[in-house]
Amino acid sequence: MSAPLLQLDQVTLRFGGLTAVDAVDLAIPEGELMGLIGPNGAGKTTVFNLITGVYAPSSGAVSFAGRPLAGLRSHEIVAAGVARTFQNIRLFGSLSVLDTVRVACNRHRAASPLQSLIRLRAFRESEAAVTRRAEELLELFNLLRFRDAEARSLPYGEQRRLEIVRALATRPRLLLLDEPAAGLNPAEKLELVALIQRVHREFSVTILLVEHSMRVVMGVCQRIAVLDHGKKIAEGSPEAIRQDPAVIEAYLGPDHATGLFHH
Amino acid sequence: MIKKNETAVPKPLLGLLLALGAAAGLSAFSDRIDPYHLDVLIGVGINIILAVSLNLIGGHTGQFSLGHAGFMAVGAYAAAAVTLFLGPRLIPDAAPGGFQENALFLGALLSAGLAAALAGLLVGIPSLRLRGDYLALVTLGFGEIIRVLLQNFEPLGGALGLNGIPPYTTVFWVVASAALAIYVVGCLVRSTYGLGFKAVRDDEIAASAVGLDPARYKVVAFVIGAFFAGIAGGLFGHFKMTITPSGFDFTRSIEIVVMVILGGLGNTFGVILAAILLTLLPEVLRPVAEYRLVLYAVLLVALMLLRPRGLFNFRLGRRVSSS
Amino acid sequence: MTELLQQLVNGLSLGAVYALIALGYTMIYGVLRFINFAHADVFMVGGFIGLYLAPHVPGGGTVLGGMLVLFGAMIGCALLGMGIERLAYRPLRGAPTLNVLITAIGVSLFLQAGGQLVFGAAPRSFPAVFPTGAITLGPLEFSTNQLLVIGVAGALVVALQLLVYRTRMGSALRAVSQNPKAARLMGINNDVVIRWTFALGSALAGAGGVLYAVNYPSVDPLMGVMPGLKAFVAAIVGGIGSIPGAALGGLLLGLIETVVAGSPYSTYKDAIAFALLIVFLLFRPAGILGRARVEKV
């Protein structure tokens, strides 16, 4: 097997005396759809923040496509091919739906900022191409009807979808989804499962999914890693995780043995 | 009115050329215009440049700056230095209003812009680490430091300032510069690249997450904004014919900030209207001159309480009711 | 050495006034998280209240008479501060920082321009409300006013510290400044606390105004601008939100400024304060005694 696309090697993050992430190893091969679960405060989002350069690890290393990410700033990590969504939706308050996607296409536009002043044909074509691509993406995710609306005024579920579209517009090789099902109702969750599978298939992107909802994780992930108190306590197929006593204990405490994942 | 999408302004370059043509036309007939009106027009134009350029920094990019008068001062002194000290050596016997003089002035204005842009770079760098009112204070501090340094720099006249600056500023130069400032800021913020300014203002972390470098955007905004403030300073100096460091103090910065707030942060059209309105206001209030400042202050507070998003804020795009 | 001691006293008396103003900035920033630009002008109004009160106070020129003038200015400024908060800032609760900041600048301009209309623009000389004299200590010479400023300011800082750490209102104030939402859930009326904070901070500025005027015996409507900006620098240098920090920052700034003023670089003294501000904001934004905050993702 070739080298994994994303590799975390003994990654540790300490805030003062608190160890938020404790010597976590993680390897995601290209093309996989992997889940990262764990109880509240287990350090899942912190792992995302470590991968995307929001925090620098206290020790250990993160590498992407064989290249160490140490010292790179968030936007440079995006340029390397890692995009993310946020647990608490972070859309741009003053941009329309279309512009939200256009701004994320920045890395792939052909024209330089100076050309916007001279406005030759090349500039206009490049701008038109960006707009076209943004519209295509919105169409794919059934958001084009909101094209000129303010991004923040969309219904909640649509905002989550728009965040995924925005991340895809940066043309990532690895997509990090941070609790995309949070706040969705059961019907919307089902739609989301289908959507994640579609993204995984049609954009041939590797996905790491942090999720609380077992229904979503068990439904889509090929492999699952479990965090508890910053440590990785289990890793394996959904079936294996479902049965893992350490996982059940972490979620429900030592007295519960079964029945966790059946509802 | 102004739409967000690039397609909404189909021929911006044509618009710029028309504005330049209008400037030349206006200039040709300027001796038939009442000199008082001409002065007011020049004042309006200079304020439009200042407001539009500050709007790029404070409005579109959200970097609240209280030091715009400092950039203006740098430009005013740089331009005056060029025409006063370099001019007599380069063109000792130029005809008034002739080609040589205008070429010298163009050079002076460009120097003004570049010098101010350099100052903008210096101020922009701390903006990378600070936000909100802390940044406002640092820019305020920079503005005041520039003023104190100029006051102590004798070759440029010290506290007394520079006198006898040639009156090169004409309606043409002012209208042309204002048109250029509006064009550059307008085209920039409407391009895909320029959407990044707003993205950085709205949420730096999300902006980084789509691959934008917030630091770079902020510095670019400061440099371009300062460039045009410097040109406005150069025009101002060659209009008033005398400049002093105290003419570019904190109060002057506040005036420009008020124009931007009144017009609505990030709303180029509104900011232009506000610049016109606030330049004309003192002229209108001349009969009650002693109450002018008090009224101005009351207006400012009332505006913040009643129309916090600016006088000319019209919601862009449509909202979707949440389900 | 003599020179140095002399400068030390001069610097401390200037710094004491900065400290009094800085306390108000720091307290108001603590509960509302914004720079109250108008604070400097409340300080100015304090000076003018002293000016107008002085002739009407029994026992003018005695310590008791001086104290009455001082208290009068403190009460007047406390009322002014509460009025400003009620009319200009309370309607903006929850609005973006920028709007509140602009409002504060508007209120500041209003007080300055209004002051010029009501009091006249020219500086007015300030009467000797406290007994004046000089104390000679070997080669050193202090004016009683300088010592008075240091003494009164010191007493007020101690009183404030007791108020904030030993009273119910004080603990409510600390609660609101740490977490306004949680404070409300604990049954604290935030509006009352904020009103009291403005009253206290403004009263201290009023005291500062009188003491400043006593030491530089004149007042004018723009006298607040520079001391106000410098006091704010002092608040940041000391650590915004920290009462001992504001006092420390004020004294430090007063000392540095006095030393620079006595040096060949005296014309740069206004720039020094701002340079200090920039250095602190860049390298230690939390100030000497403050704590840093981190944004959560």
PDB file of N, CA and C in Angstrom, chain B residues 246-317:
ATOM      1  N   SER B 246      -0.076  70.305  12.450  1.00  0.00           N
ATOM      2  CA  SER B 246      -1.283  70.252  13.275  1.00  0.00           C
ATOM      3  C   SER B 246      -2.551  70.201  12.423  1.00  0.00           C
ATOM      4  N   GLY B 247      -2.431  70.501  11.117  1.00  0.00           N
ATOM      5  CA  GLY B 247      -3.590  70.397  10.247  1.00  0.00           C
ATOM      6  C   GLY B 247      -3.987  68.953   9.967  1.00  0.00           C
ATOM      7  N   PHE B 248      -3.099  68.024  10.327  1.00  0.00           N
ATOM      8  CA  PHE B 248      -3.378  66.607  10.046  1.00  0.00           C
ATOM      9  C   PHE B 248      -3.508  65.814  11.335  1.00  0.00           C
ATOM     10  N   ASP B 249      -4.221  66.392  12.301  1.00  0.00           N
ATOM     11  CA  ASP B 249      -4.274  65.726  13.606  1.00  0.00           C
ATOM     12  C   ASP B 249      -5.423  64.724  13.665  1.00  0.00           C
ATOM     13  N   PHE B 250      -5.600  64.196  14.848  1.00  0.00           N
ATOM     14  CA  PHE B 250      -6.618  63.211  15.162  1.00  0.00           C
ATOM     15  C   PHE B 250      -8.014  63.633  14.663  1.00  0.00           C
ATOM     16  N   THR B 251      -8.352  64.920  14.852  1.00  0.00           N
ATOM     17  CA  THR B 251      -9.680  65.401  14.457  1.00  0.00           C
ATOM     18  C   THR B 251      -9.919  65.210  12.963  1.00  0.00           C
ATOM     19  N   ARG B 252      -8.858  65.443  12.169  1.00  0.00           N
ATOM     20  CA  ARG B 252      -8.987  65.273  10.726  1.00  0.00           C
ATOM     21  C   ARG B 252      -9.280  63.795  10.409  1.00  0.00           C
ATOM     22  N   SER B 253      -8.574  62.909  11.090  1.00  0.00           N
ATOM     23  CA  SER B 253      -8.819  61.473  10.889  1.00  0.00           C
ATOM     24  C   SER B 253     -10.261  61.132  11.210  1.00  0.00           C
ATOM     25  N   ILE B 254     -10.755  61.694  12.314  1.00  0.00           N
ATOM     26  CA  ILE B 254     -12.129  61.410  12.735  1.00  0.00           C
ATOM     27  C   ILE B 254     -13.115  61.854  11.657  1.00  0.00           C
ATOM     28  N   GLU B 255     -12.867  63.028  11.075  1.00  0.00           N
ATOM     29  CA  GLU B 255     -13.765  63.523  10.022  1.00  0.00           C
ATOM     30  C   GLU B 255     -13.904  62.491   8.910  1.00  0.00           C
ATOM     31  N   ILE B 256     -12.762  61.910   8.518  1.00  0.00           N
ATOM     32  CA  ILE B 256     -12.802  60.937   7.421  1.00  0.00           C
ATOM     33  C   ILE B 256     -13.537  59.673   7.874  1.00  0.00           C
ATOM     34  N   VAL B 257     -13.260  59.264   9.116  1.00  0.00           N
ATOM     35  CA  VAL B 257     -13.950  58.085   9.643  1.00  0.00           C
ATOM     36  C   VAL B 257     -15.461  58.306   9.613  1.00  0.00           C
ATOM     37  N   VAL B 258     -15.877  59.512  10.007  1.00  0.00           N
ATOM     38  CA  VAL B 258     -17.315  59.796  10.050  1.00  0.00           C
ATOM     39  C   VAL B 258     -17.932  59.673   8.660  1.00  0.00           C
ATOM     40  N   MET B 259     -17.203  60.127   7.644  1.00  0.00           N
ATOM     41  CA  MET B 259     -17.728  59.995   6.279  1.00  0.00           C
ATOM     42  C   MET B 259     -17.975  58.529   5.938  1.00  0.00           C
ATOM     43  N   VAL B 260     -17.015  57.693   6.315  1.00  0.00           N
ATOM     44  CA  VAL B 260     -17.133  56.273   5.976  1.00  0.00           C
ATOM     45  C   VAL B 260     -18.287  55.627   6.750  1.00  0.00           C
ATOM     46  N   ILE B 261     -18.394  55.976   8.029  1.00  0.00           N
ATOM     47  CA  ILE B 261     -19.470  55.402   8.845  1.00  0.00           C
ATOM     48  C   ILE B 261     -20.828  55.870   8.337  1.00  0.00           C
ATOM     49  N   LEU B 262     -20.902  57.171   8.052  1.00  0.00           N
ATOM     50  CA  LEU B 262     -22.161  57.755   7.579  1.00  0.00           C
ATOM     51  C   LEU B 262     -22.585  57.092   6.273  1.00  0.00           C
ATOM     52  N   GLY B 263     -21.633  56.877   5.399  1.00  0.00           N
ATOM     53  CA  GLY B 263     -21.954  56.281   4.105  1.00  0.00           C
ATOM     54  C   GLY B 263     -22.257  54.807   4.211  1.00  0.00           C
ATOM     55  N   GLY B 264     -21.798  54.183   5.266  1.00  0.00           N
ATOM     56  CA  GLY B 264     -22.007  52.750   5.435  1.00  0.00           C
ATOM     57  C   GLY B 264     -20.721  52.018   5.100  1.00  0.00           C
ATOM     58  N   LEU B 265     -20.183  51.296   6.086  1.00  0.00           N
ATOM     59  CA  LEU B 265     -18.905  50.605   5.893  1.00  0.00           C
ATOM     60  C   LEU B 265     -18.965  49.681   4.676  1.00  0.00           C
ATOM     61  N   GLY B 266     -18.020  49.831   3.783  1.00  0.00           N
ATOM     62  CA  GLY B 266     -17.955  48.933   2.638  1.00  0.00           C
ATOM     63  C   GLY B 266     -18.904  49.301   1.513  1.00  0.00           C
ATOM     64  N   ASN B 267     -19.594  50.409   1.650  1.00  0.00           N
ATOM     65  CA  ASN B 267     -20.544  50.841   0.621  1.00  0.00           C
ATOM     66  C   ASN B 267     -19.956  52.043  -0.120  1.00  0.00           C
ATOM     67  N   THR B 268     -19.264  51.775  -1.233  1.00  0.00           N
ATOM     68  CA  THR B 268     -18.532  52.831  -1.931  1.00  0.00           C
ATOM     69  C   THR B 268     -19.453  53.985  -2.313  1.00  0.00           C
ATOM     70  N   PHE B 269     -20.607  53.624  -2.852  1.00  0.00           N
ATOM     71  CA  PHE B 269     -21.526  54.666  -3.308  1.00  0.00           C
ATOM     72  C   PHE B 269     -21.979  55.549  -2.146  1.00  0.00           C
ATOM     73  N   GLY B 270     -22.363  54.914  -1.045  1.00  0.00           N
ATOM     74  CA  GLY B 270     -22.813  55.665   0.118  1.00  0.00           C
ATOM     75  C   GLY B 270     -21.707  56.550   0.677  1.00  0.00           C
ATOM     76  N   VAL B 271     -20.486  56.030   0.657  1.00  0.00           N
ATOM     77  CA  VAL B 271     -19.369  56.786   1.215  1.00  0.00           C
ATOM     78  C   VAL B 271     -19.094  58.040   0.375  1.00  0.00           C
ATOM     79  N   ILE B 272     -19.254  57.916  -0.939  1.00  0.00           N
ATOM     80  CA  ILE B 272     -19.069  59.091  -1.803  1.00  0.00           C
ATOM     81  C   ILE B 272     -20.133  60.139  -1.464  1.00  0.00           C
ATOM     82  N   LEU B 273     -21.377  59.678  -1.342  1.00  0.00           N
ATOM     83  CA  LEU B 273     -22.459  60.607  -0.988  1.00  0.00           C
ATOM     84  C   LEU B 273     -22.163  61.293   0.337  1.00  0.00           C
ATOM     85  N   ALA B 274     -21.702  60.496   1.321  1.00  0.00           N
ATOM     86  CA  ALA B 274     -21.437  61.048   2.648  1.00  0.00           C
ATOM     87  C   ALA B 274     -20.315  62.072   2.592  1.00  0.00           C
ATOM     88  N   ALA B 275     -19.293  61.798   1.772  1.00  0.00           N
ATOM     89  CA  ALA B 275     -18.183  62.748   1.660  1.00  0.00           C
ATOM     90  C   ALA B 275     -18.695  64.070   1.095  1.00  0.00           C
ATOM     91  N   ILE B 276     -19.561  63.981   0.081  1.00  0.00           N
ATOM     92  CA  ILE B 276     -20.122  65.205  -0.496  1.00  0.00           C
ATOM     93  C   ILE B 276     -20.932  65.947   0.565  1.00  0.00           C
ATOM     94  N   LEU B 277     -21.809  65.194   1.233  1.00  0.00           N
ATOM     95  CA  LEU B 277     -22.705  65.797   2.219  1.00  0.00           C
ATOM     96  C   LEU B 277     -21.925  66.481   3.339  1.00  0.00           C
ATOM     97  N   LEU B 278     -20.913  65.796   3.862  1.00  0.00           N
ATOM     98  CA  LEU B 278     -20.194  66.334   5.017  1.00  0.00           C
ATOM     99  C   LEU B 278     -19.262  67.474   4.626  1.00  0.00           C
ATOM    100  N   THR B 279     -18.872  67.548   3.346  1.00  0.00           N
ATOM    101  CA  THR B 279     -18.070  68.696   2.935  1.00  0.00           C
ATOM    102  C   THR B 279     -18.971  69.910   2.754  1.00  0.00           C
ATOM    103  N   LEU B 280     -20.193  69.661   2.290  1.00  0.00           N
ATOM    104  CA  LEU B 280     -21.108  70.779   2.065  1.00  0.00           C
ATOM    105  C   LEU B 280     -21.737  71.265   3.369  1.00  0.00           C
ATOM    106  N   LEU B 281     -21.864  70.349   4.331  1.00  0.00           N
ATOM    107  CA  LEU B 281     -22.551  70.691   5.579  1.00  0.00           C
ATOM    108  C   LEU B 281     -21.993  71.955   6.258  1.00  0.00           C
ATOM    109  N   PRO B 282     -20.681  72.052   6.448  1.00  0.00           N
ATOM    110  CA  PRO B 282     -20.148  73.262   7.093  1.00  0.00           C
ATOM    111  C   PRO B 282     -20.469  74.525   6.301  1.00  0.00           C
ATOM    112  N   GLU B 283     -20.518  74.370   4.966  1.00  0.00           N
ATOM    113  CA  GLU B 283     -20.847  75.539   4.143  1.00  0.00           C
ATOM    114  C   GLU B 283     -22.292  75.963   4.418  1.00  0.00           C
ATOM    115  N   VAL B 284     -23.167  74.967   4.513  1.00  0.00           N
ATOM    116  CA  VAL B 284     -24.579  75.255   4.774  1.00  0.00           C
ATOM    117  C   VAL B 284     -24.760  75.816   6.182  1.00  0.00           C
ATOM    118  N   LEU B 285     -23.945  75.289   7.114  1.00  0.00           N
ATOM    119  CA  LEU B 285     -24.094  75.689   8.514  1.00  0.00           C
ATOM    120  C   LEU B 285     -23.369  76.995   8.832  1.00  0.00           C
ATOM    121  N   ARG B 286     -22.811  77.632   7.817  1.00  0.00           N
ATOM    122  CA  ARG B 286     -22.038  78.847   8.042  1.00  0.00           C
ATOM    123  C   ARG B 286     -22.775  79.887   8.899  1.00  0.00           C
ATOM    124  N   PRO B 287     -24.104  80.078   8.661  1.00  0.00           N
ATOM    125  CA  PRO B 287     -24.808  81.079   9.481  1.00  0.00           C
ATOM    126  C   PRO B 287     -24.802  80.733  10.972  1.00  0.00           C
ATOM    127  N   VAL B 288     -24.742  79.443  11.314  1.00  0.00           N
ATOM    128  CA  VAL B 288     -24.717  79.073  12.737  1.00  0.00           C
ATOM    129  C   VAL B 288     -23.367  78.446  13.074  1.00  0.00           C
ATOM    130  N   ALA B 289     -22.316  79.110  12.582  1.00  0.00           N
ATOM    131  CA  ALA B 289     -20.978  78.522  12.642  1.00  0.00           C
ATOM    132  C   ALA B 289     -20.568  78.094  14.047  1.00  0.00           C
ATOM    133  N   GLU B 290     -20.999  78.869  15.071  1.00  0.00           N
ATOM    134  CA  GLU B 290     -20.512  78.546  16.412  1.00  0.00           C
ATOM    135  C   GLU B 290     -21.115  77.241  16.942  1.00  0.00           C
ATOM    136  N   TYR B 291     -22.297  76.864  16.410  1.00  0.00           N
ATOM    137  CA  TYR B 291     -22.909  75.622  16.865  1.00  0.00           C
ATOM    138  C   TYR B 291     -22.527  74.436  15.981  1.00  0.00           C
ATOM    139  N   ARG B 292     -21.703  74.729  14.975  1.00  0.00           N
ATOM    140  CA  ARG B 292     -21.415  73.727  13.969  1.00  0.00           C
ATOM    141  C   ARG B 292     -20.880  72.428  14.570  1.00  0.00           C
ATOM    142  N   LEU B 293     -19.846  72.574  15.402  1.00  0.00           N
ATOM    143  CA  LEU B 293     -19.198  71.382  15.960  1.00  0.00           C
ATOM    144  C   LEU B 293     -20.138  70.595  16.860  1.00  0.00           C
ATOM    145  N   VAL B 294     -20.955  71.334  17.640  1.00  0.00           N
ATOM    146  CA  VAL B 294     -21.891  70.656  18.530  1.00  0.00           C
ATOM    147  C   VAL B 294     -22.900  69.880  17.701  1.00  0.00           C
ATOM    148  N   LEU B 295     -23.423  70.519  16.663  1.00  0.00           N
ATOM    149  CA  LEU B 295     -24.399  69.855  15.805  1.00  0.00           C
ATOM    150  C   LEU B 295     -23.788  68.613  15.163  1.00  0.00           C
ATOM    151  N   TYR B 296     -22.550  68.781  14.725  1.00  0.00           N
ATOM    152  CA  TYR B 296     -21.820  67.689  14.094  1.00  0.00           C
ATOM    153  C   TYR B 296     -21.734  66.489  15.042  1.00  0.00           C
ATOM    154  N   ALA B 297     -21.406  66.785  16.300  1.00  0.00           N
ATOM    155  CA  ALA B 297     -21.275  65.710  17.300  1.00  0.00           C
ATOM    156  C   ALA B 297     -22.622  65.052  17.572  1.00  0.00           C
ATOM    157  N   VAL B 298     -23.666  65.885  17.712  1.00  0.00           N
ATOM    158  CA  VAL B 298     -25.000  65.345  17.982  1.00  0.00           C
ATOM    159  C   VAL B 298     -25.433  64.455  16.823  1.00  0.00           C
ATOM    160  N   LEU B 299     -25.151  64.906  15.616  1.00  0.00           N
ATOM    161  CA  LEU B 299     -25.483  64.157  14.410  1.00  0.00           C
ATOM    162  C   LEU B 299     -24.829  62.785  14.430  1.00  0.00           C
ATOM    163  N   LEU B 300     -23.568  62.791  14.816  1.00  0.00           N
ATOM    164  CA  LEU B 300     -22.790  61.549  14.838  1.00  0.00           C
ATOM    165  C   LEU B 300     -23.406  60.544  15.811  1.00  0.00           C
ATOM    166  N   VAL B 301     -23.712  61.028  17.028  1.00  0.00           N
ATOM    167  CA  VAL B 301     -24.282  60.123  18.030  1.00  0.00           C
ATOM    168  C   VAL B 301     -25.661  59.664  17.578  1.00  0.00           C
ATOM    169  N   ALA B 302     -26.468  60.594  17.091  1.00  0.00           N
ATOM    170  CA  ALA B 302     -27.827  60.253  16.660  1.00  0.00           C
ATOM    171  C   ALA B 302     -27.766  59.202  15.554  1.00  0.00           C
ATOM    172  N   LEU B 303     -26.818  59.380  14.656  1.00  0.00           N
ATOM    173  CA  LEU B 303     -26.667  58.444  13.541  1.00  0.00           C
ATOM    174  C   LEU B 303     -26.380  57.034  14.043  1.00  0.00           C
ATOM    175  N   MET B 304     -25.457  56.956  15.023  1.00  0.00           N
ATOM    176  CA  MET B 304     -25.091  55.643  15.545  1.00  0.00           C
ATOM    177  C   MET B 304     -26.274  54.986  16.252  1.00  0.00           C
ATOM    178  N   LEU B 305     -27.123  55.813  16.895  1.00  0.00           N
ATOM    179  CA  LEU B 305     -28.254  55.254  17.624  1.00  0.00           C
ATOM    180  C   LEU B 305     -29.384  54.882  16.667  1.00  0.00           C
ATOM    181  N   LEU B 306     -29.567  55.693  15.626  1.00  0.00           N
ATOM    182  CA  LEU B 306     -30.746  55.499  14.774  1.00  0.00           C
ATOM    183  C   LEU B 306     -30.455  54.705  13.512  1.00  0.00           C
ATOM    184  N   ARG B 307     -29.307  54.942  12.901  1.00  0.00           N
ATOM    185  CA  ARG B 307     -28.970  54.198  11.678  1.00  0.00           C
ATOM    186  C   ARG B 307     -27.557  53.655  11.784  1.00  0.00           C
ATOM    187  N   PRO B 308     -27.368  52.648  12.636  1.00  0.00           N
ATOM    188  CA  PRO B 308     -26.008  52.177  12.920  1.00  0.00           C
ATOM    189  C   PRO B 308     -25.282  51.619  11.700  1.00  0.00           C
ATOM    190  N   ARG B 309     -25.993  51.298  10.650  1.00  0.00           N
ATOM    191  CA  ARG B 309     -25.282  50.746   9.492  1.00  0.00           C
ATOM    192  C   ARG B 309     -25.079  51.783   8.402  1.00  0.00           C
ATOM    193  N   GLY B 310     -25.228  53.053   8.759  1.00  0.00           N
ATOM    194  CA  GLY B 310     -24.962  54.102   7.790  1.00  0.00           C
ATOM    195  C   GLY B 310     -26.240  54.681   7.234  1.00  0.00           C
ATOM    196  N   LEU B 311     -26.113  55.919   6.760  1.00  0.00           N
ATOM    197  CA  LEU B 311     -27.260  56.650   6.259  1.00  0.00           C
ATOM    198  C   LEU B 311     -27.749  56.052   4.949  1.00  0.00           C
ATOM    199  N   PHE B 312     -26.817  55.550   4.165  1.00  0.00           N
ATOM    200  CA  PHE B 312     -27.171  55.113   2.815  1.00  0.00           C
ATOM    201  C   PHE B 312     -27.101  53.609   2.686  1.00  0.00           C
ATOM    202  N   ASN B 313     -27.419  52.927   3.774  1.00  0.00           N
ATOM    203  CA  ASN B 313     -27.336  51.477   3.717  1.00  0.00           C
ATOM    204  C   ASN B 313     -28.630  50.891   3.193  1.00  0.00           C
ATOM    205  N   PHE B 314     -28.540  50.333   2.010  1.00  0.00           N
ATOM    206  CA  PHE B 314     -29.687  49.619   1.476  1.00  0.00           C
ATOM    207  C   PHE B 314     -29.281  48.174   1.386  1.00  0.00           C
ATOM    208  N   ARG B 315     -30.134  47.313   1.917  1.00  0.00           N
ATOM    209  CA  ARG B 315     -29.774  45.905   1.963  1.00  0.00           C
ATOM    210  C   ARG B 315     -29.569  45.365   0.567  1.00  0.00           C
ATOM    211  N   LEU B 316     -28.434  44.691   0.385  1.00  0.00           N
ATOM    212  CA  LEU B 316     -28.127  44.132  -0.923  1.00  0.00           C
ATOM    213  C   LEU B 316     -28.619  42.689  -0.977  1.00  0.00           C
ATOM    214  N   GLY B 317     -29.130  42.304  -2.113  1.00  0.00           N
ATOM    215  CA  GLY B 317     -29.573  40.920  -2.255  1.00  0.00           C
ATOM    216  C   GLY B 317     -30.844  40.672  -1.450  1.00  0.00           C
TER     217      GLY B 317
END
